[in-house]
Amino acid sequence: MMNWRWAQYFLAVAAAVAPLLGVFFWGWNAREVVLLYWIENIIIGFWQLMKMGAVGVGKVKDVGWFFVPGMLFTMAFFTIHYGGFCAGHGVFVLEMTNSGATGSGAEGIDMKGLKFYLGPLLFVQLLFMVVGQAWAALPVASIWSVAAIFAMRGLGFVQDFILTGDWKRAEFQKLMFEPYKNIIALHVAIVFGAGLTLAFKGAWPVLAIIVVGKLVMDFTQIRKQEIEQGN
């Protein structure tokens, strides 16, 4: 089996380059750094849906098409539940870091735009609103970090789930809860980092420490997968 682990390490470093340069040379503040890492939550959710889809395809081949309605319901439930979880945290981060922010992403979330008659889909709509708000607040250069994070997570999906054959063995229902452990840790780190940088008035050493700390977290997670897969 081809080992692309080196590429994951490279992409983890690439994802840290833009925020590090932003902190040292372009005056990025706590809001921009924290929102960049919050967006990774959405990327994690996307690849988790890809995992569920891959397992679902295998199940359809094994047990037939009657598995499809349950699969689609579970994926939809995950999207609403996980999306609402991320959206709520995103609102908190946006409001927490709003002090002194400028630009198109500086205003608060406009709850008046939500269509409450959509029921549970309200959480999905709120997620789209928060993502749009966060994206508007990010510098243009952050696109490179987002792309690197997306590719890093995608390579992990291929390397550790598809090529290893885990998609044939994974339990569909368990996949729905799989990302919460890591994402809660990431959320706590984001909130702590935001609070720390605000307390120190966005001092660049603190922001740099957050970026480097996130890089260490990524390296640790990649290495853990490497050990588990024996490569």
PDB file of C-alpha atoms in Angstrom:
ATOM      1  CA  MET A   1       0.000   0.000   0.000  1.00  0.00           C
ATOM      2  CA  MET A   2       1.357   3.405  -0.984  1.00  0.00           C
ATOM      3  CA  ASN A   3       2.195   5.579   2.000  1.00  0.00           C
ATOM      4  CA  TRP A   4       1.312   9.245   1.603  1.00  0.00           C
ATOM      5  CA  ARG A   5       1.980  10.064   5.248  1.00  0.00           C
ATOM      6  CA  TRP A   6       4.774  12.461   4.301  1.00  0.00           C
ATOM      7  CA  ALA A   7       2.248  14.490   2.313  1.00  0.00           C
ATOM      8  CA  GLN A   8       0.026  14.832   5.379  1.00  0.00           C
ATOM      9  CA  TYR A   9       2.947  16.201   7.392  1.00  0.00           C
ATOM     10  CA  PHE A  10       3.790  18.574   4.549  1.00  0.00           C
ATOM     11  CA  LEU A  11       0.202  19.823   4.313  1.00  0.00           C
ATOM     12  CA  ALA A  12       0.045  20.324   8.091  1.00  0.00           C
ATOM     13  CA  VAL A  13       3.092  22.590   7.824  1.00  0.00           C
ATOM     14  CA  ALA A  14       1.631  24.335   4.774  1.00  0.00           C
ATOM     15  CA  ALA A  15      -1.592  25.019   6.694  1.00  0.00           C
ATOM     16  CA  ALA A  16       0.437  26.773   9.409  1.00  0.00           C
ATOM     17  CA  VAL A  17       2.471  28.962   7.034  1.00  0.00           C
ATOM     18  CA  ALA A  18      -0.211  31.542   6.180  1.00  0.00           C
ATOM     19  CA  PRO A  19      -1.316  32.247   9.780  1.00  0.00           C
ATOM     20  CA  LEU A  20       2.315  32.382  10.960  1.00  0.00           C
ATOM     21  CA  LEU A  21       3.197  34.866   8.217  1.00  0.00           C
ATOM     22  CA  GLY A  22      -0.029  36.696   8.955  1.00  0.00           C
ATOM     23  CA  VAL A  23       0.844  37.035  12.631  1.00  0.00           C
ATOM     24  CA  PHE A  24       4.449  38.111  12.058  1.00  0.00           C
ATOM     25  CA  PHE A  25       4.155  40.289   8.957  1.00  0.00           C
ATOM     26  CA  TRP A  26       0.529  41.100   8.095  1.00  0.00           C
ATOM     27  CA  GLY A  27      -0.936  41.972  11.472  1.00  0.00           C
ATOM     28  CA  TRP A  28      -3.430  39.121  11.764  1.00  0.00           C
ATOM     29  CA  ASN A  29      -5.396  39.307  14.996  1.00  0.00           C
ATOM     30  CA  ALA A  30      -6.937  36.726  17.314  1.00  0.00           C
ATOM     31  CA  ARG A  31     -10.248  36.786  15.443  1.00  0.00           C
ATOM     32  CA  GLU A  32      -8.656  35.839  12.132  1.00  0.00           C
ATOM     33  CA  VAL A  33      -6.500  33.043  13.548  1.00  0.00           C
ATOM     34  CA  VAL A  34      -9.292  31.540  15.643  1.00  0.00           C
ATOM     35  CA  LEU A  35     -11.884  31.655  12.845  1.00  0.00           C
ATOM     36  CA  LEU A  36      -9.447  29.965  10.479  1.00  0.00           C
ATOM     37  CA  TYR A  37      -9.184  27.010  12.825  1.00  0.00           C
ATOM     38  CA  TRP A  38     -12.920  27.002  13.470  1.00  0.00           C
ATOM     39  CA  ILE A  39     -13.497  26.416   9.760  1.00  0.00           C
ATOM     40  CA  GLU A  40     -11.534  23.173  10.093  1.00  0.00           C
ATOM     41  CA  ASN A  41     -14.539  21.841  12.016  1.00  0.00           C
ATOM     42  CA  ILE A  42     -16.609  22.113   8.846  1.00  0.00           C
ATOM     43  CA  ILE A  43     -13.919  20.317   6.854  1.00  0.00           C
ATOM     44  CA  ILE A  44     -13.858  17.494   9.417  1.00  0.00           C
ATOM     45  CA  GLY A  45     -17.634  17.156   9.110  1.00  0.00           C
ATOM     46  CA  PHE A  46     -17.429  16.979   5.311  1.00  0.00           C
ATOM     47  CA  TRP A  47     -14.903  14.132   5.335  1.00  0.00           C
ATOM     48  CA  GLN A  48     -16.899  12.330   8.003  1.00  0.00           C
ATOM     49  CA  LEU A  49     -19.878  12.379   5.653  1.00  0.00           C
ATOM     50  CA  MET A  50     -17.586  10.928   2.973  1.00  0.00           C
ATOM     51  CA  LYS A  51     -16.717   8.095   5.380  1.00  0.00           C
ATOM     52  CA  MET A  52     -20.385   7.418   6.011  1.00  0.00           C
ATOM     53  CA  GLY A  53     -21.067   7.454   2.293  1.00  0.00           C
ATOM     54  CA  ALA A  54     -18.250   4.986   1.599  1.00  0.00           C
ATOM     55  CA  VAL A  55     -19.503   2.590   4.281  1.00  0.00           C
ATOM     56  CA  GLY A  56     -23.040   3.008   2.955  1.00  0.00           C
ATOM     57  CA  VAL A  57     -21.974   2.004  -0.553  1.00  0.00           C
ATOM     58  CA  GLY A  58     -20.401  -1.154   0.856  1.00  0.00           C
ATOM     59  CA  LYS A  59     -23.542  -1.952   2.833  1.00  0.00           C
ATOM     60  CA  VAL A  60     -25.735  -1.517  -0.239  1.00  0.00           C
ATOM     61  CA  LYS A  61     -23.552  -4.029  -2.089  1.00  0.00           C
ATOM     62  CA  ASP A  62     -23.831  -6.503   0.806  1.00  0.00           C
ATOM     63  CA  VAL A  63     -27.442  -6.196   1.928  1.00  0.00           C
ATOM     64  CA  GLY A  64     -29.225  -4.394  -0.893  1.00  0.00           C
ATOM     65  CA  TRP A  65     -30.858  -1.063  -1.625  1.00  0.00           C
ATOM     66  CA  PHE A  66     -33.212  -1.176   1.357  1.00  0.00           C
ATOM     67  CA  PHE A  67     -30.244   0.086   3.409  1.00  0.00           C
ATOM     68  CA  VAL A  68     -30.294   3.430   1.530  1.00  0.00           C
ATOM     69  CA  PRO A  69     -33.198   5.170   3.395  1.00  0.00           C
ATOM     70  CA  GLY A  70     -31.607   4.497   6.789  1.00  0.00           C
ATOM     71  CA  MET A  71     -28.221   5.593   5.494  1.00  0.00           C
ATOM     72  CA  LEU A  72     -29.577   8.873   4.145  1.00  0.00           C
ATOM     73  CA  PHE A  73     -31.532   9.536   7.347  1.00  0.00           C
ATOM     74  CA  THR A  74     -28.418   8.989   9.499  1.00  0.00           C
ATOM     75  CA  MET A  75     -26.299  11.241   7.270  1.00  0.00           C
ATOM     76  CA  ALA A  76     -28.991  13.939   7.389  1.00  0.00           C
ATOM     77  CA  PHE A  77     -29.253  13.640  11.168  1.00  0.00           C
ATOM     78  CA  PHE A  78     -25.471  13.928  11.477  1.00  0.00           C
ATOM     79  CA  THR A  79     -25.476  17.017   9.254  1.00  0.00           C
ATOM     80  CA  ILE A  80     -28.131  18.723  11.386  1.00  0.00           C
ATOM     81  CA  HIS A  81     -26.702  17.689  14.765  1.00  0.00           C
ATOM     82  CA  TYR A  82     -23.039  18.244  13.973  1.00  0.00           C
ATOM     83  CA  GLY A  83     -23.810  21.363  11.952  1.00  0.00           C
ATOM     84  CA  GLY A  84     -25.811  22.821  14.829  1.00  0.00           C
ATOM     85  CA  PHE A  85     -23.001  22.014  17.245  1.00  0.00           C
ATOM     86  CA  CYS A  86     -20.455  23.806  15.056  1.00  0.00           C
ATOM     87  CA  ALA A  87     -22.820  26.700  14.346  1.00  0.00           C
ATOM     88  CA  GLY A  88     -23.433  27.348  18.034  1.00  0.00           C
ATOM     89  CA  HIS A  89     -19.729  27.347  18.715  1.00  0.00           C
ATOM     90  CA  GLY A  90     -19.131  29.585  15.698  1.00  0.00           C
ATOM     91  CA  VAL A  91     -21.636  32.162  16.967  1.00  0.00           C
ATOM     92  CA  PHE A  92     -19.854  32.135  20.321  1.00  0.00           C
ATOM     93  CA  VAL A  93     -16.429  32.617  18.711  1.00  0.00           C
ATOM     94  CA  LEU A  94     -17.667  35.406  16.428  1.00  0.00           C
ATOM     95  CA  GLU A  95     -19.226  37.303  19.310  1.00  0.00           C
ATOM     96  CA  MET A  96     -16.308  36.615  21.645  1.00  0.00           C
ATOM     97  CA  THR A  97     -13.760  38.013  19.191  1.00  0.00           C
ATOM     98  CA  ASN A  98     -15.959  40.800  17.804  1.00  0.00           C
ATOM     99  CA  SER A  99     -14.454  43.532  19.999  1.00  0.00           C
ATOM    100  CA  GLY A 100     -12.365  45.840  17.878  1.00  0.00           C
ATOM    101  CA  ALA A 101     -12.968  43.871  14.669  1.00  0.00           C
ATOM    102  CA  THR A 102     -13.271  45.743  11.397  1.00  0.00           C
ATOM    103  CA  GLY A 103     -14.250  44.873   7.845  1.00  0.00           C
ATOM    104  CA  SER A 104     -17.079  42.947   6.236  1.00  0.00           C
ATOM    105  CA  GLY A 105     -16.973  40.211   8.860  1.00  0.00           C
ATOM    106  CA  ALA A 106     -17.068  42.501  11.881  1.00  0.00           C
ATOM    107  CA  GLU A 107     -20.822  42.739  12.385  1.00  0.00           C
ATOM    108  CA  GLY A 108     -22.671  40.298  14.615  1.00  0.00           C
ATOM    109  CA  ILE A 109     -24.849  37.420  13.469  1.00  0.00           C
ATOM    110  CA  ASP A 110     -28.245  38.635  12.260  1.00  0.00           C
ATOM    111  CA  MET A 111     -30.701  36.143  13.756  1.00  0.00           C
ATOM    112  CA  LYS A 112     -33.588  37.914  12.008  1.00  0.00           C
ATOM    113  CA  GLY A 113     -32.571  36.195   8.781  1.00  0.00           C
ATOM    114  CA  LEU A 114     -33.317  32.732  10.171  1.00  0.00           C
ATOM    115  CA  LYS A 115     -36.493  31.012   8.979  1.00  0.00           C
ATOM    116  CA  PHE A 116     -37.789  29.329  12.110  1.00  0.00           C
ATOM    117  CA  TYR A 117     -40.458  27.426  10.179  1.00  0.00           C
ATOM    118  CA  LEU A 118     -37.716  25.205   8.753  1.00  0.00           C
ATOM    119  CA  GLY A 119     -37.634  23.276  12.030  1.00  0.00           C
ATOM    120  CA  PRO A 120     -34.425  21.245  12.514  1.00  0.00           C
ATOM    121  CA  LEU A 121     -33.034  22.674   9.275  1.00  0.00           C
ATOM    122  CA  LEU A 122     -32.708  25.913  11.209  1.00  0.00           C
ATOM    123  CA  PHE A 123     -29.363  24.594  12.485  1.00  0.00           C
ATOM    124  CA  VAL A 124     -28.128  24.012   8.937  1.00  0.00           C
ATOM    125  CA  GLN A 125     -29.223  27.504   7.927  1.00  0.00           C
ATOM    126  CA  LEU A 126     -27.475  28.964  10.970  1.00  0.00           C
ATOM    127  CA  LEU A 127     -24.324  27.041  10.035  1.00  0.00           C
ATOM    128  CA  PHE A 128     -24.347  28.530   6.536  1.00  0.00           C
ATOM    129  CA  MET A 129     -24.780  32.002   8.018  1.00  0.00           C
ATOM    130  CA  VAL A 130     -21.889  31.521  10.442  1.00  0.00           C
ATOM    131  CA  VAL A 131     -19.617  30.064   7.755  1.00  0.00           C
ATOM    132  CA  GLY A 132     -20.368  33.062   5.522  1.00  0.00           C
ATOM    133  CA  GLN A 133     -19.665  35.441   8.401  1.00  0.00           C
ATOM    134  CA  ALA A 134     -16.415  33.698   9.303  1.00  0.00           C
ATOM    135  CA  TRP A 135     -15.251  33.551   5.692  1.00  0.00           C
ATOM    136  CA  ALA A 136     -15.918  37.260   5.246  1.00  0.00           C
ATOM    137  CA  ALA A 137     -13.770  37.987   8.307  1.00  0.00           C
ATOM    138  CA  LEU A 138     -10.775  35.991   7.058  1.00  0.00           C
ATOM    139  CA  PRO A 139      -7.896  37.510   5.072  1.00  0.00           C
ATOM    140  CA  VAL A 140      -7.538  36.409   1.438  1.00  0.00           C
ATOM    141  CA  ALA A 141      -4.268  34.579   2.200  1.00  0.00           C
ATOM    142  CA  SER A 142      -6.105  32.198   4.527  1.00  0.00           C
ATOM    143  CA  ILE A 143      -7.464  30.348   1.481  1.00  0.00           C
ATOM    144  CA  TRP A 144      -4.111  28.547   1.247  1.00  0.00           C
ATOM    145  CA  SER A 145      -4.402  27.308   4.816  1.00  0.00           C
ATOM    146  CA  VAL A 146      -7.995  26.180   4.263  1.00  0.00           C
ATOM    147  CA  ALA A 147      -6.974  24.329   1.091  1.00  0.00           C
ATOM    148  CA  ALA A 148      -4.040  22.657   2.880  1.00  0.00           C
ATOM    149  CA  ILE A 149      -6.259  21.592   5.799  1.00  0.00           C
ATOM    150  CA  PHE A 150      -8.872  20.219   3.395  1.00  0.00           C
ATOM    151  CA  ALA A 151      -6.224  18.238   1.488  1.00  0.00           C
ATOM    152  CA  MET A 152      -4.599  16.992   4.706  1.00  0.00           C
ATOM    153  CA  ARG A 153      -7.919  15.678   6.011  1.00  0.00           C
ATOM    154  CA  GLY A 154      -8.718  14.223   2.591  1.00  0.00           C
ATOM    155  CA  LEU A 155      -5.428  12.353   2.454  1.00  0.00           C
ATOM    156  CA  GLY A 156      -6.146  10.975   5.914  1.00  0.00           C
ATOM    157  CA  PHE A 157      -9.520   9.758   4.633  1.00  0.00           C
ATOM    158  CA  VAL A 158      -7.878   7.964   1.704  1.00  0.00           C
ATOM    159  CA  GLN A 159      -4.792   6.706   3.578  1.00  0.00           C
ATOM    160  CA  ASP A 160      -6.416   5.562   6.827  1.00  0.00           C
ATOM    161  CA  PHE A 161      -9.947   4.668   5.764  1.00  0.00           C
ATOM    162  CA  ILE A 162     -10.129   3.703   2.109  1.00  0.00           C
ATOM    163  CA  LEU A 163      -6.746   2.107   1.366  1.00  0.00           C
ATOM    164  CA  THR A 164      -6.672   0.223   4.674  1.00  0.00           C
ATOM    165  CA  GLY A 165     -10.092  -1.279   3.986  1.00  0.00           C
ATOM    166  CA  ASP A 166     -11.574   0.235   7.156  1.00  0.00           C
ATOM    167  CA  TRP A 167     -14.572   1.338   5.095  1.00  0.00           C
ATOM    168  CA  LYS A 168     -15.518  -2.336   4.819  1.00  0.00           C
ATOM    169  CA  ARG A 169     -15.271  -2.955   8.581  1.00  0.00           C
ATOM    170  CA  ALA A 170     -16.535   0.315  10.094  1.00  0.00           C
ATOM    171  CA  GLU A 171     -19.931   0.421  11.801  1.00  0.00           C
ATOM    172  CA  PHE A 172     -22.154   3.000  10.173  1.00  0.00           C
ATOM    173  CA  GLN A 173     -23.827   4.243  13.363  1.00  0.00           C
ATOM    174  CA  LYS A 174     -20.531   4.670  15.229  1.00  0.00           C
ATOM    175  CA  LEU A 175     -19.183   6.903  12.479  1.00  0.00           C
ATOM    176  CA  MET A 176     -21.806   9.499  13.382  1.00  0.00           C
ATOM    177  CA  PHE A 177     -20.230  10.049  16.806  1.00  0.00           C
ATOM    178  CA  GLU A 178     -16.584   9.559  15.808  1.00  0.00           C
ATOM    179  CA  PRO A 179     -15.559  13.196  15.215  1.00  0.00           C
ATOM    180  CA  TYR A 180     -16.956  14.641  18.436  1.00  0.00           C
ATOM    181  CA  LYS A 181     -14.038  13.625  20.656  1.00  0.00           C
ATOM    182  CA  ASN A 182     -11.470  15.380  18.481  1.00  0.00           C
ATOM    183  CA  ILE A 183     -13.688  18.327  17.702  1.00  0.00           C
ATOM    184  CA  ILE A 184     -14.493  19.020  21.342  1.00  0.00           C
ATOM    185  CA  ALA A 185     -10.751  19.153  22.051  1.00  0.00           C
ATOM    186  CA  LEU A 186     -10.322  21.509  19.100  1.00  0.00           C
ATOM    187  CA  HIS A 187     -13.205  23.686  20.289  1.00  0.00           C
ATOM    188  CA  VAL A 188     -11.745  23.949  23.790  1.00  0.00           C
ATOM    189  CA  ALA A 189      -8.360  24.882  22.339  1.00  0.00           C
ATOM    190  CA  ILE A 190      -9.965  27.518  20.106  1.00  0.00           C
ATOM    191  CA  VAL A 191     -11.914  29.113  22.949  1.00  0.00           C
ATOM    192  CA  PHE A 192      -8.887  29.025  25.254  1.00  0.00           C
ATOM    193  CA  GLY A 193      -6.695  30.525  22.556  1.00  0.00           C
ATOM    194  CA  ALA A 194      -9.208  33.260  21.796  1.00  0.00           C
ATOM    195  CA  GLY A 195      -9.543  34.139  25.470  1.00  0.00           C
ATOM    196  CA  LEU A 196      -5.774  34.157  25.943  1.00  0.00           C
ATOM    197  CA  THR A 197      -5.098  36.407  22.975  1.00  0.00           C
ATOM    198  CA  LEU A 198      -7.865  38.807  23.966  1.00  0.00           C
ATOM    199  CA  ALA A 199      -6.498  38.935  27.508  1.00  0.00           C
ATOM    200  CA  PHE A 200      -3.078  39.850  26.130  1.00  0.00           C
ATOM    201  CA  LYS A 201      -4.652  42.224  23.590  1.00  0.00           C
ATOM    202  CA  GLY A 202      -3.663  40.116  20.588  1.00  0.00           C
ATOM    203  CA  ALA A 203       0.053  40.012  21.379  1.00  0.00           C
ATOM    204  CA  TRP A 204       1.831  38.319  18.479  1.00  0.00           C
ATOM    205  CA  PRO A 205       3.829  35.857  20.644  1.00  0.00           C
ATOM    206  CA  VAL A 206       0.585  34.406  21.999  1.00  0.00           C
ATOM    207  CA  LEU A 207      -0.914  34.131  18.526  1.00  0.00           C
ATOM    208  CA  ALA A 208       2.259  32.460  17.253  1.00  0.00           C
ATOM    209  CA  ILE A 209       2.117  29.956  20.112  1.00  0.00           C
ATOM    210  CA  ILE A 210      -1.478  29.088  19.158  1.00  0.00           C
ATOM    211  CA  VAL A 211      -0.481  28.451  15.536  1.00  0.00           C
ATOM    212  CA  VAL A 212       2.499  26.310  16.535  1.00  0.00           C
ATOM    213  CA  GLY A 213       0.371  24.482  19.119  1.00  0.00           C
ATOM    214  CA  LYS A 214      -2.183  23.636  16.423  1.00  0.00           C
ATOM    215  CA  LEU A 215       0.645  22.321  14.225  1.00  0.00           C
ATOM    216  CA  VAL A 216       1.825  20.079  17.074  1.00  0.00           C
ATOM    217  CA  MET A 217      -1.753  18.772  17.478  1.00  0.00           C
ATOM    218  CA  ASP A 218      -1.883  17.922  13.773  1.00  0.00           C
ATOM    219  CA  PHE A 219       1.488  16.180  13.855  1.00  0.00           C
ATOM    220  CA  THR A 220       0.441  14.184  16.920  1.00  0.00           C
ATOM    221  CA  GLN A 221      -2.786  13.045  15.272  1.00  0.00           C
ATOM    222  CA  ILE A 222      -1.031  12.057  12.029  1.00  0.00           C
ATOM    223  CA  ARG A 223       1.650  10.168  13.951  1.00  0.00           C
ATOM    224  CA  LYS A 224      -1.024   8.352  15.967  1.00  0.00           C
ATOM    225  CA  GLN A 225      -2.659   7.150  12.764  1.00  0.00           C
ATOM    226  CA  GLU A 226       0.749   6.166  11.412  1.00  0.00           C
ATOM    227  CA  ILE A 227       1.443   3.995  14.472  1.00  0.00           C
ATOM    228  CA  GLU A 228      -2.033   2.429  14.400  1.00  0.00           C
ATOM    229  CA  GLN A 229      -1.630   1.504  10.745  1.00  0.00           C
ATOM    230  CA  GLY A 230       1.906   0.209  11.340  1.00  0.00           C
ATOM    231  CA  ASN A 231       3.522   2.457   8.759  1.00  0.00           C
TER     232      ASN A 231
END
